[in-house]
XYZ file of C-alpha atoms in Angstrom:
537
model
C 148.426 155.455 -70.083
C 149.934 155.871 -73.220
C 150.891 159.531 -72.334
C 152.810 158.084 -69.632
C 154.594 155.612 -71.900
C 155.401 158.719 -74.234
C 156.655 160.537 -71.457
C 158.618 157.666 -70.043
C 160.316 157.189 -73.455
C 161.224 160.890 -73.855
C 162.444 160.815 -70.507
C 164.524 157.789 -71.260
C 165.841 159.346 -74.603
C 167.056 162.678 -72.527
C 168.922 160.863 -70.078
C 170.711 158.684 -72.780
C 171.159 162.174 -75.047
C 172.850 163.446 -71.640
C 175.031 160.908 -71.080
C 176.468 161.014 -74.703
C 176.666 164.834 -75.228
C 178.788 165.698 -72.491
C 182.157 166.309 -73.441
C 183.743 163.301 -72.071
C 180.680 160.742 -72.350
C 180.332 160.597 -68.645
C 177.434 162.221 -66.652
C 178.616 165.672 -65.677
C 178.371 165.668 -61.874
C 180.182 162.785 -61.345
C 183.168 164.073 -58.971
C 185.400 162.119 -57.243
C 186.531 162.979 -53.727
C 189.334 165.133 -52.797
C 191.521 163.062 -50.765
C 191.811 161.019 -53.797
C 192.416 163.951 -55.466
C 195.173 164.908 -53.237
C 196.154 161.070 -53.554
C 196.725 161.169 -56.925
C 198.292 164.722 -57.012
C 200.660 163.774 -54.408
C 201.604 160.369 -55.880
C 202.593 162.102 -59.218
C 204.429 164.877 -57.471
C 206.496 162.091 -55.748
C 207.332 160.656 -58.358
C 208.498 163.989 -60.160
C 210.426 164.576 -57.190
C 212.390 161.496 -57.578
C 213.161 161.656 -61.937
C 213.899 164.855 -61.473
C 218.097 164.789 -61.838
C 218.915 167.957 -63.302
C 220.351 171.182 -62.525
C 217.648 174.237 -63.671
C 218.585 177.175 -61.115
C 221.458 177.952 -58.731
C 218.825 179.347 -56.004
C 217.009 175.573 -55.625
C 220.247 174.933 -54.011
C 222.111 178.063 -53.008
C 219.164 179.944 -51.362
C 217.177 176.871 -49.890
C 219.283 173.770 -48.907
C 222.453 175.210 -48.140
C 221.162 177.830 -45.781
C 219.149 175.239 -44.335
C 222.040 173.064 -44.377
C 224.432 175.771 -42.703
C 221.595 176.394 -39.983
C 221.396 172.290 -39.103
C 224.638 171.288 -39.168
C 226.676 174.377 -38.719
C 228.805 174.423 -41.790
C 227.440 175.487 -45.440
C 228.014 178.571 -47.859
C 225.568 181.953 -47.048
C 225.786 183.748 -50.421
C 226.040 187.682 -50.805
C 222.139 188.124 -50.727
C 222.164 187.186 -46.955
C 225.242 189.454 -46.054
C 222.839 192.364 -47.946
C 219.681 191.305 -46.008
C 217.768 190.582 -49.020
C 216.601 186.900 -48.547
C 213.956 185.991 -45.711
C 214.833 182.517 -43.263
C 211.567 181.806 -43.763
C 211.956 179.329 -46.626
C 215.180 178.186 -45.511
C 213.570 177.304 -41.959
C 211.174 174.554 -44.299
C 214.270 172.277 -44.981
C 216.258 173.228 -41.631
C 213.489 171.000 -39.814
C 213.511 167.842 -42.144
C 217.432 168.193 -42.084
C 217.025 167.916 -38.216
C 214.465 165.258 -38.520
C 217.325 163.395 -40.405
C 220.281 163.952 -38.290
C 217.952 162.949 -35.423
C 217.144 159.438 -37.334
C 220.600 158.922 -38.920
C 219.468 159.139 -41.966
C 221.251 162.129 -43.340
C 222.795 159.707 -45.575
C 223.700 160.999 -49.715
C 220.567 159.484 -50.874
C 218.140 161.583 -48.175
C 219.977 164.655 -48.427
C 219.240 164.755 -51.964
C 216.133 163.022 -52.013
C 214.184 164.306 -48.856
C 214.172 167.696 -49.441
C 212.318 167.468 -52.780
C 209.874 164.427 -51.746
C 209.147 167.449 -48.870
C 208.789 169.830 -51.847
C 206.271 167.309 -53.452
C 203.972 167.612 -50.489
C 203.272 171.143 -51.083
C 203.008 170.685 -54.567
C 199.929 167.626 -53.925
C 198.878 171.003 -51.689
C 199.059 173.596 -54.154
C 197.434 170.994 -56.876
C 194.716 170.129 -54.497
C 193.542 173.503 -54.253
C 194.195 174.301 -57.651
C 191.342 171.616 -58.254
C 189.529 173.184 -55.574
C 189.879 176.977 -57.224
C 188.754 175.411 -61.233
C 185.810 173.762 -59.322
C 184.341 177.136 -57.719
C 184.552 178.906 -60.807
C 183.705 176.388 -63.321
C 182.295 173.033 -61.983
C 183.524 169.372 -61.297
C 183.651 168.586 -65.539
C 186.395 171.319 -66.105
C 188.250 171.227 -62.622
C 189.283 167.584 -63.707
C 190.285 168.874 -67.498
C 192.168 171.831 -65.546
C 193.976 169.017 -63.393
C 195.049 166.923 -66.180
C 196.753 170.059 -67.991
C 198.695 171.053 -64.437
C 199.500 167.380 -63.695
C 200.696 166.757 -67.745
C 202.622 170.101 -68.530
C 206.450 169.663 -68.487
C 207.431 172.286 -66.577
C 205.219 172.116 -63.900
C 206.868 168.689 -63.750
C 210.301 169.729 -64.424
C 209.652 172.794 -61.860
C 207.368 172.584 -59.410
C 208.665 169.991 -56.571
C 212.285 171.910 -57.082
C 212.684 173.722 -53.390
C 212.786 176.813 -55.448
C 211.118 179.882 -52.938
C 209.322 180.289 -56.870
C 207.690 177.022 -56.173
C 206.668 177.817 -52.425
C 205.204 181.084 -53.956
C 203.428 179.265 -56.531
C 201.437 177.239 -53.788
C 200.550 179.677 -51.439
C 199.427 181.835 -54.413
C 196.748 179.163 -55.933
C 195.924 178.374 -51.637
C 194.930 182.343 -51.958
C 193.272 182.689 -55.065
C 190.623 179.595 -54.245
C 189.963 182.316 -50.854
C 189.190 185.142 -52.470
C 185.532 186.934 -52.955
C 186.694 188.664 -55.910
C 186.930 185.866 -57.902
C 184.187 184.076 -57.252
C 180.667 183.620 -58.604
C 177.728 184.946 -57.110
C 176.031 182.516 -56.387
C 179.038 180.676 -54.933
C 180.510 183.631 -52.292
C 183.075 182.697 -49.875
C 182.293 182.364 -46.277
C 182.975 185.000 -43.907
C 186.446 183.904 -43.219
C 187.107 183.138 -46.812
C 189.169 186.744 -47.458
C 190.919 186.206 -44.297
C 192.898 182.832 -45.370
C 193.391 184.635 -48.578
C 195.557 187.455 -46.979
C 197.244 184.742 -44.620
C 198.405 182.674 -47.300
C 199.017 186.173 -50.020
C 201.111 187.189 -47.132
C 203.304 184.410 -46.786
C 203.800 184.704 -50.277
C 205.350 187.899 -49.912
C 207.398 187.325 -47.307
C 208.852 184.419 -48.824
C 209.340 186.177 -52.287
C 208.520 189.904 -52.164
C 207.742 190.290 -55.979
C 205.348 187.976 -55.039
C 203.440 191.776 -54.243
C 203.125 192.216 -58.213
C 200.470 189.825 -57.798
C 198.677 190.295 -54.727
C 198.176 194.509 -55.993
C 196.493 193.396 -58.995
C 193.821 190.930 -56.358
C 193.829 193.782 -53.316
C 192.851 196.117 -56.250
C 190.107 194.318 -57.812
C 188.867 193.287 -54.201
C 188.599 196.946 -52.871
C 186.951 197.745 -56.550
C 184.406 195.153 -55.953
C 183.944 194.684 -52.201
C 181.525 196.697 -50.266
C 182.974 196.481 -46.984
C 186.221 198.953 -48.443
C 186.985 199.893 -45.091
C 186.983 196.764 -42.664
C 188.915 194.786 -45.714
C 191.952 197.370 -45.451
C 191.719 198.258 -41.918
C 190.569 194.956 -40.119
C 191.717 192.684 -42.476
C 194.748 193.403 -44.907
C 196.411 195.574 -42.902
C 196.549 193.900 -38.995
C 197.103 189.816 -41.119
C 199.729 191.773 -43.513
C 201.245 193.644 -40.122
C 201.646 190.154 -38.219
C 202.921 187.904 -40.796
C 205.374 190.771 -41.503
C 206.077 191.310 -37.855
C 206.478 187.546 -37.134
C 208.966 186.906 -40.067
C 211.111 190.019 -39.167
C 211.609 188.538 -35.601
C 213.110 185.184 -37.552
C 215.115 187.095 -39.472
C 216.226 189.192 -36.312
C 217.072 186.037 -34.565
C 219.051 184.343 -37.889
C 220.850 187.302 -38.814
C 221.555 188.566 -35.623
C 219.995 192.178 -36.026
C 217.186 193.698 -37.122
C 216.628 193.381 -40.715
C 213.539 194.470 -43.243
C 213.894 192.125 -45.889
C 211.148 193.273 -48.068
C 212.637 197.026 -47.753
C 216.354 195.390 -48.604
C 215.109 193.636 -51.377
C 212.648 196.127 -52.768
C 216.139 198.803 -52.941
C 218.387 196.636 -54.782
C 216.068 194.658 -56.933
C 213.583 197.689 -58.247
C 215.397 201.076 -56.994
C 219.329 200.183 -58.092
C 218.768 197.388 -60.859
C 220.573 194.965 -58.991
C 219.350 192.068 -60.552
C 220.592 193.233 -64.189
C 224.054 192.159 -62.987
C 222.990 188.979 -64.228
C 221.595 188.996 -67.861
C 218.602 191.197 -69.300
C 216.522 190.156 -71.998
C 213.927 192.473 -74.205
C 210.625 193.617 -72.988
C 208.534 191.019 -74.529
C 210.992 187.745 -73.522
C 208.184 186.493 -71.270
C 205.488 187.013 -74.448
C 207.447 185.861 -77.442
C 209.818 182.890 -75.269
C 209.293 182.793 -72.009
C 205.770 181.913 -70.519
C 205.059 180.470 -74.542
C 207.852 177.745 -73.775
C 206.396 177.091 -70.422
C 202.962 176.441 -71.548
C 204.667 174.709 -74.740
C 201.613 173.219 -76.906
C 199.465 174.378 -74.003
C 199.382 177.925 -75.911
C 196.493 177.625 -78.514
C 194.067 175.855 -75.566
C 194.674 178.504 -73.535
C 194.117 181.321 -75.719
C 191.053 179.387 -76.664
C 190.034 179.204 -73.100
C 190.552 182.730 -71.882
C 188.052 183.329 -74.875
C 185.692 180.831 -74.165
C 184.989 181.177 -70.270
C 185.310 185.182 -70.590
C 186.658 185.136 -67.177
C 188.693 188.355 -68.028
C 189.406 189.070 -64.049
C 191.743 185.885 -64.028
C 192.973 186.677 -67.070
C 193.386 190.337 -66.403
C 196.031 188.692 -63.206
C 198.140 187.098 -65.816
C 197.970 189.934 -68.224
C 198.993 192.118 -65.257
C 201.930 189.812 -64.041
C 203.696 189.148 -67.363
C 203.454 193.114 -68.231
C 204.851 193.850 -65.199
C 207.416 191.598 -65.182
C 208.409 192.618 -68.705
C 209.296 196.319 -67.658
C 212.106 194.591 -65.524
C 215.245 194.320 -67.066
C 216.483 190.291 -65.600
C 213.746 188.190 -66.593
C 213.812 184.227 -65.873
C 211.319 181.450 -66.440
C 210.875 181.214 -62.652
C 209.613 184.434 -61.765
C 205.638 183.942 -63.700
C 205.412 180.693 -62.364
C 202.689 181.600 -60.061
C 200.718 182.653 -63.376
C 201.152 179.095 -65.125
C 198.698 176.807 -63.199
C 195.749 179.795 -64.297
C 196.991 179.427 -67.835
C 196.714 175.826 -67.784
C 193.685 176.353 -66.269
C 191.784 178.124 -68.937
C 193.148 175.133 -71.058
C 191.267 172.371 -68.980
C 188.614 174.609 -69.586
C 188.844 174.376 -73.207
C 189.164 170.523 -73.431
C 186.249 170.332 -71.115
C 184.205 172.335 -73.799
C 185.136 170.899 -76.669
C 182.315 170.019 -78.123
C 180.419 172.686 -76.975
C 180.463 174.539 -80.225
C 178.707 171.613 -82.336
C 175.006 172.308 -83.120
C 172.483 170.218 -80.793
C 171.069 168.591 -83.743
C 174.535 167.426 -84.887
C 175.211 166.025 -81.204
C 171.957 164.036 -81.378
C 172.270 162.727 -84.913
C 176.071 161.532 -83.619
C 175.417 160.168 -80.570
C 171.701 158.383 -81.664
C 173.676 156.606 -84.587
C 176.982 156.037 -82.656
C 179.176 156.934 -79.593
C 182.177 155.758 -81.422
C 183.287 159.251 -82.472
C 182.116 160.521 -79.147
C 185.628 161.472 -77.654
C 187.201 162.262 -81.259
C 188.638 165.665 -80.677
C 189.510 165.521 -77.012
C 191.369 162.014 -78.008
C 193.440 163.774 -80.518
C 193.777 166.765 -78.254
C 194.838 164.639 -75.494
C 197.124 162.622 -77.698
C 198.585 165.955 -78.727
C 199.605 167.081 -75.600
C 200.615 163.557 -74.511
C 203.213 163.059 -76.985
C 204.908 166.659 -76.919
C 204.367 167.206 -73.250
C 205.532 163.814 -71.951
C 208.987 163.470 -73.416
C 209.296 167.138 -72.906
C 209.155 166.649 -69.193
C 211.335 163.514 -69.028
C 213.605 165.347 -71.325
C 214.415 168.096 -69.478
C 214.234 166.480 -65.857
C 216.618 163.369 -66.574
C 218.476 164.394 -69.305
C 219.536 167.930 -70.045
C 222.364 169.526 -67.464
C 222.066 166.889 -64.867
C 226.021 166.625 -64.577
C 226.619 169.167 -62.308
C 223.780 167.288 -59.861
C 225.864 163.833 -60.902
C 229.426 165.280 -60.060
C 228.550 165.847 -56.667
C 226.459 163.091 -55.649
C 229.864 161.221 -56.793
C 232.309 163.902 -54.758
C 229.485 163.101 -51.452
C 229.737 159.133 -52.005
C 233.738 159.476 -52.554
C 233.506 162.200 -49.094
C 231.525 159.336 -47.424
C 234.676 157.024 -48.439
C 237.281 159.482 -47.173
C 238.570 159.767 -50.729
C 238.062 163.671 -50.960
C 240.214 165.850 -48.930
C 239.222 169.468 -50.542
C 237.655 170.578 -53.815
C 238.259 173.844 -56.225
C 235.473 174.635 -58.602
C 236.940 176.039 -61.987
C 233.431 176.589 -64.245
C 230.836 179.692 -63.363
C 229.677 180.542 -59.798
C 227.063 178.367 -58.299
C 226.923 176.050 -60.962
C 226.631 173.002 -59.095
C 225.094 171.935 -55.467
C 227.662 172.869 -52.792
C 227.776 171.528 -48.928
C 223.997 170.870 -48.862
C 224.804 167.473 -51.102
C 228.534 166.860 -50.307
C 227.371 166.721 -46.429
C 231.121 166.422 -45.336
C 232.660 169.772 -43.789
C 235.808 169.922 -46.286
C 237.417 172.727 -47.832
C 235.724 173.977 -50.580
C 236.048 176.742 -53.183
C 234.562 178.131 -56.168
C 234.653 181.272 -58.036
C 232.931 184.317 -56.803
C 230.676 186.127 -58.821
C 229.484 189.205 -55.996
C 227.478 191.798 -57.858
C 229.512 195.385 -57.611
C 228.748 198.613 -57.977
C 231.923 199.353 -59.461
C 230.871 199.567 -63.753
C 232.595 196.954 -66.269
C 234.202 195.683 -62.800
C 234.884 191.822 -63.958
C 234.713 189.270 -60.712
C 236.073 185.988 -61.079
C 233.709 183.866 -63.056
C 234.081 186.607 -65.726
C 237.947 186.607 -65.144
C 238.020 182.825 -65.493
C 235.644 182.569 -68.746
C 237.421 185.146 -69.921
C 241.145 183.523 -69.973
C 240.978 180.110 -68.242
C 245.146 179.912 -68.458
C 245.644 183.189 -67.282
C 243.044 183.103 -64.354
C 244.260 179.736 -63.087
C 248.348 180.686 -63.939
C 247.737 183.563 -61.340
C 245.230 181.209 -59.113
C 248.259 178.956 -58.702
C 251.048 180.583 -57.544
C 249.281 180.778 -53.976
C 246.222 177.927 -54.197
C 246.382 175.142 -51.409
C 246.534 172.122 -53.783
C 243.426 170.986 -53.648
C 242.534 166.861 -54.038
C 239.923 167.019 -56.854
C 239.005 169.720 -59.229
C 235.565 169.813 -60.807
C 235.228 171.892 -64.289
C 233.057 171.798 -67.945
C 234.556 169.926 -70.630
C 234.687 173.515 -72.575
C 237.167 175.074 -70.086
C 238.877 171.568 -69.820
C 240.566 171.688 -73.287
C 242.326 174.518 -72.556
C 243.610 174.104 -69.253
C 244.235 170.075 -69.493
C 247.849 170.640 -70.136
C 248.203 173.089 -67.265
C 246.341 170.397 -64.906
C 248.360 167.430 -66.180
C 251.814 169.173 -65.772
C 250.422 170.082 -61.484
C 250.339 166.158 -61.147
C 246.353 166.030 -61.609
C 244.779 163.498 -64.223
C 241.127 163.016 -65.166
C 239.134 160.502 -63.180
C 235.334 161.088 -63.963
C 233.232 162.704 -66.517
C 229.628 163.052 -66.191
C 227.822 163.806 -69.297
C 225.612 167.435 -69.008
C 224.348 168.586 -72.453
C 223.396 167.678 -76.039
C 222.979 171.812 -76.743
C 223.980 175.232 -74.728
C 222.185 177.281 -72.941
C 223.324 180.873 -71.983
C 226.902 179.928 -72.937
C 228.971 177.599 -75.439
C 227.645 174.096 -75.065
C 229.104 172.206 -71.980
C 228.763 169.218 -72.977
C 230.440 167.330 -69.689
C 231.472 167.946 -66.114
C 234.954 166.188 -65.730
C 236.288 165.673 -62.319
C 240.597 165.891 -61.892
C 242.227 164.367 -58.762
C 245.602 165.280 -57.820
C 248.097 162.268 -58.285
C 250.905 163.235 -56.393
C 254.342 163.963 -57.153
């Protein structure tokens, strides 16, 4: 009897030991269900969708909306990458559909047309976050797939990035649906079903189509699948190559029937991309940009957790895929933030794994002195960890998605209320190509026109953007002499001081200015967008 009492007791003192030694004083299997999961993920997506007021990159606009736009409503802007065949409908299509959906309900009004697409956006995101729960969860249990959420949800540029109709977001998505497929990087003891690898190459294929770079990635996983699988040669033949073959198949039959003709996208994109450097024509940066800036600023005060995570877990196949990614990224010459997104959410997932654990590397006999005299200290280190990334992550992301360069987004939700009001007859762009949104948020078929900046083959060949940066007077002197006088003209503050004179004396006067940054980015600081209407004679 009084064994039993003994045994009771130690019993009793186990349980309370486990409740106040795991890392965040809760019992370790508690896991809540996915649909609130998705619930939550999708709430906070929809709300990113809607702060987020800034301009970050001219293809959220220029290779998504307005093609969709153009394909709805008839009128829009194709850029040169769809006269050269290197851009897939496939994304496009996405935002073609809700556009129609719109136009159908009458609700293609300023608001929607700038709204809906990115609530739409937010969807996938809730998607992509869901399974990115799912994939932390198979390879390191409920306790760290919730830490692993909390660093996606919290860092700023998933935030700022990630519900932008960017084809880099789409990729993004469909690359953590794949990953939470695959064999290869699962445990043992937790092997995917039979059907598992199939998904995988559905969704890795969709990837591609939609971005082929998004191949850098899915080498690395085909790779390390062949290396590990033992079924070699039913995973290439009956698997990867007939799911690869029809998603290819059924994409180039879109793009057949949008552009008209037969055109191999990947093949177009792979030639002027890898083979002829096109995408130098725009800016290169030094090997290690993604090392020493560019994923570092994107995981922000992420960086030590992860580190400490990719150490802890020793899951060196997942970290192996982001090793692989950034290195071969860094042998190409143009280099943007965009292009390692789909490496991010793993980074931030060895973080959640490193808040998760820690605790883990206190001795047991410390943890039961601690939590037998008091569970006040319990959460210590994860509170100021958590605080931490709070307070530097937070404004970060409200920062960047409200604040800094939202005037070229402002100007033309303005020029698309004033279109609405018949106050708009035609508009000339004089600040760098594609700076702003174009048809896509004006909504109003008007005469439009902005400098070109077409890539050429032709070396130190200067196109207009160039020209105009170059010697605003001179460009626009020449522009003049044949323009059709347009009603408003939208340009930065920087190329305003020069030309105001030149503007004022054609009969045009300043009539809005929309602030758009407190520092520069890739040129001298443009401060404001300011929008001239011609007065009349």
């Amino acid at each position: 009897m009084r064994q039993r009492k003994i045994s009771a007791k130690a019993s009793d003192d186990d349980e309370n030991i486990e409740k106040f030694t795991t890392t965040n004083c809760l019992p370790k299997n508690s896991s809540p269900s996915l649909k609130k999961i998705f619930i939550l993920c999708l709430v906070i997506r929809m709300i990113s969708s809607l702060l987020v007021q800034t301009y970050f990159n001219p293809d959220e606009h220029w290779q998504a909306l307005e093609v969709a736009h153009l394909i709805t409503f008839g009128y829009g802007h194709l850029t040169w990458e769809w006269k050269k065949g290197i851009r897939t409908y496939l994304h496009p299509v996405l935002f073609a559909a809700l556009y129609k959906v719109l136009a159908f309900f009458r609700l293609d009004t300023p608001w929607f047309m700038t709204r809906a697409p990115r609530l739409l956006q937010s969807l996938f995101s809730g998607i992509g976050d869901l399974y990115f729960y799912k994939f932390s969860q198979v390879l390191f249990g409920n306790h760290v797939a919730k830490w692993a959420l909390f660093a996606q949800l919290l860092n700023w540029f998933m935030f700022f990035c990630i519900t932008r109709t960017l084809a880099n977001s789409m990729e993004t998505i469909l690359t953590l649906v794949s990953l939470y497929y695959w064999p290869s990087f699962r445990r043992p003891s937790r092997s995917a079903s039979s059907g598992s690898r199939k998904w995988a190459l559905a969704a890795a294929a969709l990837a591609c189509a939609i971005r082929p770079t998004s191949a850098i990635t899915w080498v690395y996983v085909a790779l390390l699948e062949l290396y590990l699988t033992s079924d070699k040669l039913k995973f290439v033949l009956f698997e990867a190559v007939p799911i690869g073959g029809l998603v290819l198949g059924l994409t180039s039959l879109l793009d057949r029937l949008m552009y008209g003709s037969w055109v191999l996208v990947p093949l177009n994109f792979l030639k002027f991309n890898f083979l002829s450097s096109g995408g130098d024509y725009y800016g290169t940066h030094a090997w290690h940009w993604y090392i020493t800036q560019g994923f570092t600023a994107m995981l922000f005060t992420f960086v030590p957790f992860s580190i400490s995570g990719i150490i802890m877990s020793k899951q060196w196949k997942l970290f192996g895929l982001i090793a692989w990614v950034l290195g071969i990224y860094s042998l190409i010459g143009h280099k943007e933030f965009r292009f390692v997104l789909p490496v991010l959410p793993i980074a931030l997932m060895f973080a959640g794994y490193t808040l998760a654990n820690m605790r883990g590397s206190d001795p047991p006999e410390r943890k039961m002195k601690e939590n037998l005299g008091s569970s006040i200290n319990c959460f210590s280190k994860v509170q100021m960890s958590v605080f931490f990334l709070l307070v530097t992550n937070l404004p970060m992301a409200l920062y960047m998605s409200t604040v800094h360069q939202r005037g070229t987004e402002d100007v033309m939700n303005y020029l698309s209320v004033e279109a609405v009001n018949n106050k708009v007859e035609s508009i000339l762009f004089l600040m760098p190509c594609h700076a702003t949104p174009y048809y896509s948020t004006l909504h109003r078929n008007l005469p439009m026109r902005f400098l070109d900046c077409t890539p050429s083959e032709e070396k130190g060949f200067l196109d207009e953007s160039d020209q105009f940066l170059m010697d605003p007077v001179g460009f626009v002197t020449e522009y003049a002499k044949n323009w059709s006088l347009p009603s408003h003209i939208v340009l930065f503050d920087s190329q305003e001081k020069p030309l105001k004179e030149m503007l004022v004396s054609h009969n045009f006067h300043e009539i809005k200015r929309f602030f758009h940054a407190h520092f520069k980015v890739d040129r001298e600081i443009q401060a404001s967008v300011v929008v001239y209407a011609y007065q009349g004679k």
